[in-house]
PDB file of C-alpha atoms in Angstrom:
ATOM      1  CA  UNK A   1     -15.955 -57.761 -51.720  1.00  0.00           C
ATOM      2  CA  UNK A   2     -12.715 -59.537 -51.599  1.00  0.00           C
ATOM      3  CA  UNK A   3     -11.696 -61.046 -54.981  1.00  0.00           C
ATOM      4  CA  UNK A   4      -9.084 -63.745 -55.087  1.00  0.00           C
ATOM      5  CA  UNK A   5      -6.407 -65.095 -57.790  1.00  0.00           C
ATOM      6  CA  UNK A   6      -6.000 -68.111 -56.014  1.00  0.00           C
ATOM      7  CA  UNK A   7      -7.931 -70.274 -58.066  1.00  0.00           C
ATOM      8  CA  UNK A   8      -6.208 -69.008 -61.610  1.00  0.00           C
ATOM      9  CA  UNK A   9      -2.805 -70.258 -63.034  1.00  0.00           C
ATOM     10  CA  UNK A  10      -0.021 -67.561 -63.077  1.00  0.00           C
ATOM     11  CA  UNK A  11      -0.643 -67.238 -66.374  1.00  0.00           C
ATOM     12  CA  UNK A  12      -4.430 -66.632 -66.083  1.00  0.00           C
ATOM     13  CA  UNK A  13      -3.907 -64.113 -63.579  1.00  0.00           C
ATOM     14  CA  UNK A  14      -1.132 -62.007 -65.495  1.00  0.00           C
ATOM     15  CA  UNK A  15      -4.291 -61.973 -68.538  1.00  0.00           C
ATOM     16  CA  UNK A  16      -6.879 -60.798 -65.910  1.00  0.00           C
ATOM     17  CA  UNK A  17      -4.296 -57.809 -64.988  1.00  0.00           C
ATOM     18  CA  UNK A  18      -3.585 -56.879 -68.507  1.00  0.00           C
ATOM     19  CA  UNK A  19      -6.936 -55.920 -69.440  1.00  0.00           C
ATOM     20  CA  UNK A  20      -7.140 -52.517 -67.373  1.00  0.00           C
ATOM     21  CA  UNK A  21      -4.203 -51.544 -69.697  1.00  0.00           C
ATOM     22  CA  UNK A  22      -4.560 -53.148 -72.653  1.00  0.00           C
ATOM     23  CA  UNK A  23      -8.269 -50.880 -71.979  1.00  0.00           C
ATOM     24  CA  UNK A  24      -6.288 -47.907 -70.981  1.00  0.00           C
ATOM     25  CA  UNK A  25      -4.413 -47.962 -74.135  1.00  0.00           C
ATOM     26  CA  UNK A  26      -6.858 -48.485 -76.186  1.00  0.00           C
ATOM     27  CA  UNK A  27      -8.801 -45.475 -74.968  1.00  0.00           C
ATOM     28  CA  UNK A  28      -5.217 -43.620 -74.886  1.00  0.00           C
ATOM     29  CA  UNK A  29      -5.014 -44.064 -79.313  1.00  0.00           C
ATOM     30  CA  UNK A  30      -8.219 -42.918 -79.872  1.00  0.00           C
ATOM     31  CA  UNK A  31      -7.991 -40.178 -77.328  1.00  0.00           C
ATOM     32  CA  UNK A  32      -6.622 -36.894 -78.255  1.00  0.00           C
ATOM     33  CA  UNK A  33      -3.850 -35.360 -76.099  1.00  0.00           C
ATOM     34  CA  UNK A  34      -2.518 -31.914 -75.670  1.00  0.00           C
ATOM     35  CA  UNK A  35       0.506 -31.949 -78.066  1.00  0.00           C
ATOM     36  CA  UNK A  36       1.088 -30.610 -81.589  1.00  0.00           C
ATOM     37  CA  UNK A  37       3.189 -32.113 -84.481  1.00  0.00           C
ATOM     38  CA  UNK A  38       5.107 -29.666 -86.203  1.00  0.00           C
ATOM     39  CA  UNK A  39       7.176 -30.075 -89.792  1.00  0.00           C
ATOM     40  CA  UNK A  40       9.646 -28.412 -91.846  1.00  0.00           C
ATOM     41  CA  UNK A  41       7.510 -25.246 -93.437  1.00  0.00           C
ATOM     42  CA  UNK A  42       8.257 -23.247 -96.535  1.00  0.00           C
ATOM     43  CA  UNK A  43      10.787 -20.659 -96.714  1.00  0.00           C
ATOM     44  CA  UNK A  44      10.538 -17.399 -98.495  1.00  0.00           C
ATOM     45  CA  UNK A  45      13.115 -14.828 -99.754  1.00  0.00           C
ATOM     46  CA  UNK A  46      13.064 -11.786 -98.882  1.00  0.00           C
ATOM     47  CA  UNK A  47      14.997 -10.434-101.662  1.00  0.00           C
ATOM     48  CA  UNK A  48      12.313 -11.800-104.097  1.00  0.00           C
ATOM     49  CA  UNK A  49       8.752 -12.647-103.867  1.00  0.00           C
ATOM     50  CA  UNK A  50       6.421 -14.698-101.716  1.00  0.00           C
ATOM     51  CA  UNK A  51       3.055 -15.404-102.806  1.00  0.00           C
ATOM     52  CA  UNK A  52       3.538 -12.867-106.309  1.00  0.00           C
ATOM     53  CA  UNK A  53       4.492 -10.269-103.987  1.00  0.00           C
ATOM     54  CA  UNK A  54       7.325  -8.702-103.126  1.00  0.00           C
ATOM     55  CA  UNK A  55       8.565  -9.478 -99.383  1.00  0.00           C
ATOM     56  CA  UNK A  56      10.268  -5.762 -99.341  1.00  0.00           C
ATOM     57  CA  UNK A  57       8.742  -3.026-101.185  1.00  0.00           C
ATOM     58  CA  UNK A  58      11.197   0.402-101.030  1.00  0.00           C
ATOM     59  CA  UNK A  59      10.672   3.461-102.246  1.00  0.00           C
ATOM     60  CA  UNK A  60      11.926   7.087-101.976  1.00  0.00           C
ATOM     61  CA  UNK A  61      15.464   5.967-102.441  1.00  0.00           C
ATOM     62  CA  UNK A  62      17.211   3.983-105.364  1.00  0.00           C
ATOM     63  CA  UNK A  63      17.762  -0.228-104.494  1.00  0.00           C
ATOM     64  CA  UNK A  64      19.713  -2.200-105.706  1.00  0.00           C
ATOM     65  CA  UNK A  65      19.405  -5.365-107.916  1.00  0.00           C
ATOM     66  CA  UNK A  66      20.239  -8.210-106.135  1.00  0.00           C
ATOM     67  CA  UNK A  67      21.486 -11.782-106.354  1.00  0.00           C
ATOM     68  CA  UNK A  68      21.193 -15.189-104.580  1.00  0.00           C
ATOM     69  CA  UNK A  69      18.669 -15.677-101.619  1.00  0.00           C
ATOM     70  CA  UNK A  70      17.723 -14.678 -98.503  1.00  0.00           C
ATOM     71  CA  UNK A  71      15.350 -17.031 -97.448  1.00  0.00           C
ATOM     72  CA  UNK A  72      13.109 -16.932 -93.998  1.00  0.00           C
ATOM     73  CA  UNK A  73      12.206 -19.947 -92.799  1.00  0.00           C
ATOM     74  CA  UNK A  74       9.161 -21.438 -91.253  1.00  0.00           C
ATOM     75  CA  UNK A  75       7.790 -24.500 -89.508  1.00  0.00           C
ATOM     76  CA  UNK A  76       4.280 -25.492 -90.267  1.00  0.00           C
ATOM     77  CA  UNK A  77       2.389 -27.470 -86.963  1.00  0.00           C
ATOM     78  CA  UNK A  78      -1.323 -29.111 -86.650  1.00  0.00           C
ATOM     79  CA  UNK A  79      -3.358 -26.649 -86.009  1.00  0.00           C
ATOM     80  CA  UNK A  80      -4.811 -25.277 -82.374  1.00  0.00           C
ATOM     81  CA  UNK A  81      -8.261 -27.109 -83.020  1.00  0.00           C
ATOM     82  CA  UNK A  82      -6.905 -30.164 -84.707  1.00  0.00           C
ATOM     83  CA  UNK A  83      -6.252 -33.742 -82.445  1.00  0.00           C
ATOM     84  CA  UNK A  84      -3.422 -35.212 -82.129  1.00  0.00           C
ATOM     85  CA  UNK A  85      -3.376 -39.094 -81.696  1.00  0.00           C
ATOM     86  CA  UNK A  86      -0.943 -41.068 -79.676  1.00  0.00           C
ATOM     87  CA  UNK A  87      -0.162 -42.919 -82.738  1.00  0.00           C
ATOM     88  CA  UNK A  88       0.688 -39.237 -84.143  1.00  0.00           C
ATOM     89  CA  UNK A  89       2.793 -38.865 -81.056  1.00  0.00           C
ATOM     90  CA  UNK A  90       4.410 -41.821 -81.115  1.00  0.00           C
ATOM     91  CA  UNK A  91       5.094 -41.390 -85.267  1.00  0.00           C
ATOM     92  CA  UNK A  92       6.673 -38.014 -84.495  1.00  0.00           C
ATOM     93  CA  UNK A  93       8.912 -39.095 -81.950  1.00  0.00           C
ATOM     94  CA  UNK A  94      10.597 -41.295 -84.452  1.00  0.00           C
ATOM     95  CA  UNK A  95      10.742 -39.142 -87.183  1.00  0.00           C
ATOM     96  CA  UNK A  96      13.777 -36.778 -87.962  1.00  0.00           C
ATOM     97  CA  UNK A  97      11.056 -34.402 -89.448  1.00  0.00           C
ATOM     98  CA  UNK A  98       8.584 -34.226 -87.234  1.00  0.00           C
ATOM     99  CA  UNK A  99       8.567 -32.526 -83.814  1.00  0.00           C
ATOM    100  CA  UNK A 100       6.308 -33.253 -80.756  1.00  0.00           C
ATOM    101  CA  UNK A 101       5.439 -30.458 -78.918  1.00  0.00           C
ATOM    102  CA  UNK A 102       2.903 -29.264 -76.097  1.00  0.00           C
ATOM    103  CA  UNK A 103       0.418 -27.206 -77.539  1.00  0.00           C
ATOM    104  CA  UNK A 104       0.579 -24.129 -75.452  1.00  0.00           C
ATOM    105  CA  UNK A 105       3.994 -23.932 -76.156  1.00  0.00           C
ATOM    106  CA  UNK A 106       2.793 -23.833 -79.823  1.00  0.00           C
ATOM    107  CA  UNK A 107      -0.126 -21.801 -79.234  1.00  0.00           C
ATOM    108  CA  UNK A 108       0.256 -19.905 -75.463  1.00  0.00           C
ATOM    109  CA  UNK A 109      -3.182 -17.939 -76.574  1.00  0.00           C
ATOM    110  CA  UNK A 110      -5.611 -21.196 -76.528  1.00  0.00           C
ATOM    111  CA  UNK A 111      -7.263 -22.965 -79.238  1.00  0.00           C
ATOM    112  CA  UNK A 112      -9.096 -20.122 -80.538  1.00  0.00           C
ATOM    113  CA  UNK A 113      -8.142 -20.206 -84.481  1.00  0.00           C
ATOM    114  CA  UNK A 114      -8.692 -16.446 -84.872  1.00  0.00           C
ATOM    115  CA  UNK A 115      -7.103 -15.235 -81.658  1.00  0.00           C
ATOM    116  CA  UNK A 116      -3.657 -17.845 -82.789  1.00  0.00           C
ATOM    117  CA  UNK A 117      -3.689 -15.754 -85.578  1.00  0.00           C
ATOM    118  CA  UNK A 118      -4.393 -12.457 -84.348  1.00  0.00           C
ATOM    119  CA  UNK A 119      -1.215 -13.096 -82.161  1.00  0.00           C
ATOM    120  CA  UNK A 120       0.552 -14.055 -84.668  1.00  0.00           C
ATOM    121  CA  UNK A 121       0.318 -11.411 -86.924  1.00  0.00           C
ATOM    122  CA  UNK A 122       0.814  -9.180 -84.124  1.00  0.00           C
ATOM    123  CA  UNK A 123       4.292 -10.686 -83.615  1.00  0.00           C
ATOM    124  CA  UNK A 124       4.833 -10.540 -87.241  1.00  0.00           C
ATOM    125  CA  UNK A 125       3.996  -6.836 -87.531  1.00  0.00           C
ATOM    126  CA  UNK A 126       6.567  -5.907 -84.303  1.00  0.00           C
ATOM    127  CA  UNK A 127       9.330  -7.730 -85.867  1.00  0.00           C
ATOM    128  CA  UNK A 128       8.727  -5.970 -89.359  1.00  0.00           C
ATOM    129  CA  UNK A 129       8.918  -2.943 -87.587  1.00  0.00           C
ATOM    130  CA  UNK A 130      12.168  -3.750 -84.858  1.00  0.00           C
ATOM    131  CA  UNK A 131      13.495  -5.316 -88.282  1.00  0.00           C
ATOM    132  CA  UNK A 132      13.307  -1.951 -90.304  1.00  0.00           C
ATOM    133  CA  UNK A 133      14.541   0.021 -87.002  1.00  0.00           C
ATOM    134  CA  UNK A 134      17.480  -2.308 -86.833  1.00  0.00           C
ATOM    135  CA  UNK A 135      18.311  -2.243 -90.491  1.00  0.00           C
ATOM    136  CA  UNK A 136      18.267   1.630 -90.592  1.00  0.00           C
ATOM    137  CA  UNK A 137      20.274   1.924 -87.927  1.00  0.00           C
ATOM    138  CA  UNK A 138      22.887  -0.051 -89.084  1.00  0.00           C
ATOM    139  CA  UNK A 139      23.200   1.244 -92.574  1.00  0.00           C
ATOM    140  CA  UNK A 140      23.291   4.864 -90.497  1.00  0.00           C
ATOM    141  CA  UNK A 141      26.317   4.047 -88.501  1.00  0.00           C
ATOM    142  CA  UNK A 142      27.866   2.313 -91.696  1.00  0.00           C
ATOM    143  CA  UNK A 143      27.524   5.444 -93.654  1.00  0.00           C
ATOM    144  CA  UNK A 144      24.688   5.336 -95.583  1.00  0.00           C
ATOM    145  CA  UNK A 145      23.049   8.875 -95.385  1.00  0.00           C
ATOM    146  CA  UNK A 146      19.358   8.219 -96.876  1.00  0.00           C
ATOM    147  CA  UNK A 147      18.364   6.295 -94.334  1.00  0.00           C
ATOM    148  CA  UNK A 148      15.516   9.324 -93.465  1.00  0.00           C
ATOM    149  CA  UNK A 149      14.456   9.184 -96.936  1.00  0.00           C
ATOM    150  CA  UNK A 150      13.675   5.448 -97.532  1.00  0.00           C
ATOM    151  CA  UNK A 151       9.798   3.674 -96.428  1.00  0.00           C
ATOM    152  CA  UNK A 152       9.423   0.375 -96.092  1.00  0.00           C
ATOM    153  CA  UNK A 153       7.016  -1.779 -96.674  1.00  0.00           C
ATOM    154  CA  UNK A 154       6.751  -5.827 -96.007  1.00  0.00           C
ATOM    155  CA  UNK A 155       4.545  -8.178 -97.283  1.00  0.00           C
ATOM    156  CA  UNK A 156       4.599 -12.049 -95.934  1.00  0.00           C
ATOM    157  CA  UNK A 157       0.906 -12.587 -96.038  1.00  0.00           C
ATOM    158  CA  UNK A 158      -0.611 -14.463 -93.545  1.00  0.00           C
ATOM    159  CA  UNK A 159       3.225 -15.959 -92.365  1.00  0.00           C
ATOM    160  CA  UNK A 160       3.042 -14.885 -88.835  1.00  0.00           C
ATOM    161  CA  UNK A 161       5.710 -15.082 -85.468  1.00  0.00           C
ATOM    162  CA  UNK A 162       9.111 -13.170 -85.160  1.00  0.00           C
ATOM    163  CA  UNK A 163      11.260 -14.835 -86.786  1.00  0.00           C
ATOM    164  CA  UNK A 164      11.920 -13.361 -89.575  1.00  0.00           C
ATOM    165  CA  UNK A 165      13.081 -10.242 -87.827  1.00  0.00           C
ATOM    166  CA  UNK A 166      16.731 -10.919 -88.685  1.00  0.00           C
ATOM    167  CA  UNK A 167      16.381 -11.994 -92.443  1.00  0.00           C
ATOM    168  CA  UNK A 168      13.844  -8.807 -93.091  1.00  0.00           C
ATOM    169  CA  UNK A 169      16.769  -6.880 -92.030  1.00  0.00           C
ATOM    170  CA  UNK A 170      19.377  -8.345 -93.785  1.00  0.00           C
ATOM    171  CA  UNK A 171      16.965  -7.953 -97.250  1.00  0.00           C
ATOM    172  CA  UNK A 172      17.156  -4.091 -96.338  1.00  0.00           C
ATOM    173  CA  UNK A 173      20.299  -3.959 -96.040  1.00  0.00           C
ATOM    174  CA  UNK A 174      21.004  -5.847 -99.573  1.00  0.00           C
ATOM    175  CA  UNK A 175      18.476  -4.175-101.054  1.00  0.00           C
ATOM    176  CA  UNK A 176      20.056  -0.674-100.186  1.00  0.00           C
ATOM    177  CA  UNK A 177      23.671  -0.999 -99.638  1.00  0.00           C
ATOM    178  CA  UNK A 178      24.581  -4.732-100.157  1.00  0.00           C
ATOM    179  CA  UNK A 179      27.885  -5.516 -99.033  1.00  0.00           C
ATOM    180  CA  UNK A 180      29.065  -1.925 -98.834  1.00  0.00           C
ATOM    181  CA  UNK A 181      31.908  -2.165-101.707  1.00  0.00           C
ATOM    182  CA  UNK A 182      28.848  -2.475-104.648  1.00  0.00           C
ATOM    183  CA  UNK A 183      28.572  -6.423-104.188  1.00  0.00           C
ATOM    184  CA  UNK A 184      25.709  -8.736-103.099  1.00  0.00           C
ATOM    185  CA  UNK A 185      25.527  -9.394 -99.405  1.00  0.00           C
ATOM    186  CA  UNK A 186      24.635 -13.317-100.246  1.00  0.00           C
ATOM    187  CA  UNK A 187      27.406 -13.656-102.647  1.00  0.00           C
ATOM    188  CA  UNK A 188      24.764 -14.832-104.760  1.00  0.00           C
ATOM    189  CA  UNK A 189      24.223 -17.795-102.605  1.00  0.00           C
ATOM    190  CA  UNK A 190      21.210 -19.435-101.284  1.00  0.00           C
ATOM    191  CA  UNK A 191      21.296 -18.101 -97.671  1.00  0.00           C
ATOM    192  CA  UNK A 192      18.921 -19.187 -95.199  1.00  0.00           C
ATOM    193  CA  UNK A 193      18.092 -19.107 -91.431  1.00  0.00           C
ATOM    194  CA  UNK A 194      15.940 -17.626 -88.707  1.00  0.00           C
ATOM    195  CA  UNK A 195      16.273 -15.270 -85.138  1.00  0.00           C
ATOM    196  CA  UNK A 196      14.167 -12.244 -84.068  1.00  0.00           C
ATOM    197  CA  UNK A 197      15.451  -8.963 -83.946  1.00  0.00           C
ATOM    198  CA  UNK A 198      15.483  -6.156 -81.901  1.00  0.00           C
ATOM    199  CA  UNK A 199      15.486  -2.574 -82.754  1.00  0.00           C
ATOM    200  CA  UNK A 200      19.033  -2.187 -81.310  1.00  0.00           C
ATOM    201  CA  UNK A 201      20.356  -4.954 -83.780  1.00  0.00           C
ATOM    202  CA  UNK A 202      20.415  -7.946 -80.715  1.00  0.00           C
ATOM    203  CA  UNK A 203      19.768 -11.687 -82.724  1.00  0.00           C
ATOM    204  CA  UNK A 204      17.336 -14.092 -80.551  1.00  0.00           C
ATOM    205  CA  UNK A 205      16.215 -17.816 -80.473  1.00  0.00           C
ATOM    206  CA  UNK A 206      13.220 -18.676 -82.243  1.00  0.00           C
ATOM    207  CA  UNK A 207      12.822 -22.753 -81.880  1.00  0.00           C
ATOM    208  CA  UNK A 208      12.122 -25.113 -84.512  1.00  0.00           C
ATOM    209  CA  UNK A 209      15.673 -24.652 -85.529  1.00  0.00           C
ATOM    210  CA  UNK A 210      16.458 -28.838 -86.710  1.00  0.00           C
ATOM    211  CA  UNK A 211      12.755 -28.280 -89.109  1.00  0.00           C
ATOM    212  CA  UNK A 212      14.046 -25.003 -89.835  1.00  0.00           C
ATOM    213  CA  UNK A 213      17.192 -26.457 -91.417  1.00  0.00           C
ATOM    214  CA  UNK A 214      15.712 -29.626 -92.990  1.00  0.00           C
ATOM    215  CA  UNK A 215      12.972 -26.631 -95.125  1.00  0.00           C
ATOM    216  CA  UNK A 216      15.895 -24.193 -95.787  1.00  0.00           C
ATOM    217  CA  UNK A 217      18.359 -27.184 -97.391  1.00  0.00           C
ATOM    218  CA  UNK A 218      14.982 -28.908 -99.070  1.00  0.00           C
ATOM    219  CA  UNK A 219      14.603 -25.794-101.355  1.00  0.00           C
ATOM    220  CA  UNK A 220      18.090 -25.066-101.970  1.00  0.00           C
ATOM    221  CA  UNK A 221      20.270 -23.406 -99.171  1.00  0.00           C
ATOM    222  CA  UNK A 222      23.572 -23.972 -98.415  1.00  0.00           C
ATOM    223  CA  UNK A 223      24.248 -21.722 -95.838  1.00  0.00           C
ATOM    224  CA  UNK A 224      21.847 -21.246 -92.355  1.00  0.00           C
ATOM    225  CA  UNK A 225      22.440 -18.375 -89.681  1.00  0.00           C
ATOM    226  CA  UNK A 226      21.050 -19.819 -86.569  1.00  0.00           C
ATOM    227  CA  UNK A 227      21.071 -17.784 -83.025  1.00  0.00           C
ATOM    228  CA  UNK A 228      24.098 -19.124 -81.070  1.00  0.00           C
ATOM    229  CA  UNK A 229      21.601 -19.693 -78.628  1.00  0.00           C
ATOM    230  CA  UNK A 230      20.138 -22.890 -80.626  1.00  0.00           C
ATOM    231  CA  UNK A 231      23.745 -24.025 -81.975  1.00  0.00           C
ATOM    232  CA  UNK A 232      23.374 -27.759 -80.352  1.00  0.00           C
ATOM    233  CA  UNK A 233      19.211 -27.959 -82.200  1.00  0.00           C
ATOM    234  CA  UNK A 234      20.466 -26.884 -85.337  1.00  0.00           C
ATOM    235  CA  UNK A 235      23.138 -29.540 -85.335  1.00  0.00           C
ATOM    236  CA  UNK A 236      20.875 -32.392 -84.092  1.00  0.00           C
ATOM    237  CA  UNK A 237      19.686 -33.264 -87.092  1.00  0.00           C
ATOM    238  CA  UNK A 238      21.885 -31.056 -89.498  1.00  0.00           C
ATOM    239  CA  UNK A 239      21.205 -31.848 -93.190  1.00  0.00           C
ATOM    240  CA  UNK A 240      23.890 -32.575 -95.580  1.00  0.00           C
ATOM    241  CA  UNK A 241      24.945 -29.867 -97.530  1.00  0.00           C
ATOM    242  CA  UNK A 242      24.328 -27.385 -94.936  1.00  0.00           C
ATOM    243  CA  UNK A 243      26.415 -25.218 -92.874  1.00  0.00           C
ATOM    244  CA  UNK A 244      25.711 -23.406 -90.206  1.00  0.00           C
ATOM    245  CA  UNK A 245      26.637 -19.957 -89.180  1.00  0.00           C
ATOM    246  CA  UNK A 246      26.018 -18.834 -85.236  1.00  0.00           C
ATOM    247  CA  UNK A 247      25.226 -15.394 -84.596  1.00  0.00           C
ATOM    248  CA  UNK A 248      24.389 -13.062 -82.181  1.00  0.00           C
ATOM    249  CA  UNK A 249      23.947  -9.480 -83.194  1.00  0.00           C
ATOM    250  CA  UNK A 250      23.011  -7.977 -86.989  1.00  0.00           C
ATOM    251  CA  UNK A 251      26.068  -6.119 -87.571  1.00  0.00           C
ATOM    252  CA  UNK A 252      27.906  -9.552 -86.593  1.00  0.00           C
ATOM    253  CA  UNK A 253      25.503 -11.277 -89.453  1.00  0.00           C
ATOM    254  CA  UNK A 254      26.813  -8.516 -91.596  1.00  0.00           C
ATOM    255  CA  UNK A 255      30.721  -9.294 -91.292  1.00  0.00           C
ATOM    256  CA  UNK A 256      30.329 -12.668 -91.378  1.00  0.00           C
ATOM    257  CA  UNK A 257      28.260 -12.861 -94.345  1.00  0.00           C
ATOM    258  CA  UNK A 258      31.526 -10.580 -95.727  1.00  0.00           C
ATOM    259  CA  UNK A 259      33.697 -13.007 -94.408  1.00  0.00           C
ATOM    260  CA  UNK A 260      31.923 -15.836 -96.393  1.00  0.00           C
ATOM    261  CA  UNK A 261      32.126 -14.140 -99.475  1.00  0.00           C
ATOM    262  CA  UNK A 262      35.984 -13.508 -99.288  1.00  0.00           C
ATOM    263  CA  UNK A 263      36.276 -17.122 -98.043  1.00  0.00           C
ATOM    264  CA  UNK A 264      37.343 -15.808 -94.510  1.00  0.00           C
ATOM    265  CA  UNK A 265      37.025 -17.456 -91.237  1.00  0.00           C
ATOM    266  CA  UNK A 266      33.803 -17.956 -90.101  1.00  0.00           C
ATOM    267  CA  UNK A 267      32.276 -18.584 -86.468  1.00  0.00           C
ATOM    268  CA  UNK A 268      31.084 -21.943 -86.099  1.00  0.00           C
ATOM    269  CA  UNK A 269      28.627 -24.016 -84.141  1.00  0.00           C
TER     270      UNK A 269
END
């Protein structure tokens, strides 16, 4: 069948043509699509508590008390089995503090709640281990001799991913040998930031950096360590207040947190 426009206006026939997607459209809001929508999480420190716990529990060696913050931070998404809306989407995209992301990059394991967590927590409990690896190492080629002598024990609850790897190591660190010359490795600032870690003391890229920052300057930091790797995220949508600090390696972390607590030069993004 051969259907004709000649006998409508121009006008008429642009109104006939604009209900497939005015139909479309309508069926696209209502619709859920494959993103998620992630926000600035909380942040924890792991010199302190999270949850009435301690983050870092040591024992068979004397710690140190310690001052200011070193606080993880987080990003907190829809979850795997929740929809997301196109006018989510489209709210997200136009929000500073909101991301819109494809959901397997969020959750590469499927939409199976237990198995997202599973995985999680699996990459949680590999960087609590690369993180205590990392952070004995260190103090061992820095002099500290108990390193043999000291178990450690970390308790984020159900907080799960690497990236906390760097900041668990840092805590050790404080928690044990602080600076090095008897003072606090924060300065007694509010230090915050993210990056995995490797056993060998390498810093990686975690995403979620510009929420990361907006969480971490929301409950008080004034300082972020962000992989070099995401400089140019972090700064997208920097927050006021906050400065960054690029790094690359933990014993780089180290001196530079020195650094900022002498009011040295620092590395910047």
């Amino acid at each position: 069948m051969v259907f004709s426009f000649a006998r409508f206006s121009r006008g008429q026939a642009l109104a006939v043509c604009a209900l497939p997607v005015v139909a479309l459209l309508a069926v696209a809001a209502v619709a859920p699509l494959p993103f998620a929508v992630a926000q600035p999480g909380g942040t924890a420190n792991v010199l302190g508590k999270y949850e009435g716990k301690p983050v870092l529990t040591i024992s068979g060696v004397p710690t140190r008390e310690t001052k200011g913050a070193l606080r993880m931070t987080t990003i907190a998404a829809t979850g795997p089995q929740m929809d997301v809306r196109l006018g989510d989407v489209v709210d997200g995209w136009f929000r500073t503090d909101r991301a819109v992301m494809p959901k397997d990059s969020v959750y590469p394991t499927g939409d199976d709640v237990k198995e997202v967590q599973k995985h999680n927590l699996g990459d949680m409990k590999k960087s609590q281990d690369e993180a205590v690896k990392a952070a004995m190492a260190y103090l061992k080629a820095n002099g500290y001799d108990d390193t043999g002598k000291a178990d450690v024990r970390v308790d984020l609850g159900k907080v799960g991913g690497p990236s906390a790897g760097l900041f668990l190591s840092l805590g050790i660190i404080d928690k044990l040998d602080g600076d090095g010359s008897g003072g606090d490795l924060t300065g007694g600032r509010d230090i915050a930031g993210t990056g995995t870690i490797t056993a060998s003391g390498e810093v990686g890229p975690v995403g979620g950096v510009a929420l990361k920052t907006q969480g971490a300057r929301r409950d008080g930091a004034s300082v972020f360590l962000v992989p070099r790797a995401e400089c140019a995220d972090a700064k997208a949508e920097l927050p006021k207040g906050l400065r960054l600090v690029p790094v690359t390696t933990l014993k780089g972390t180290v001196e530079a947190l020195r650094a900022l607590g002498k009011g040295g030069e620092l590395p910047s993004c």
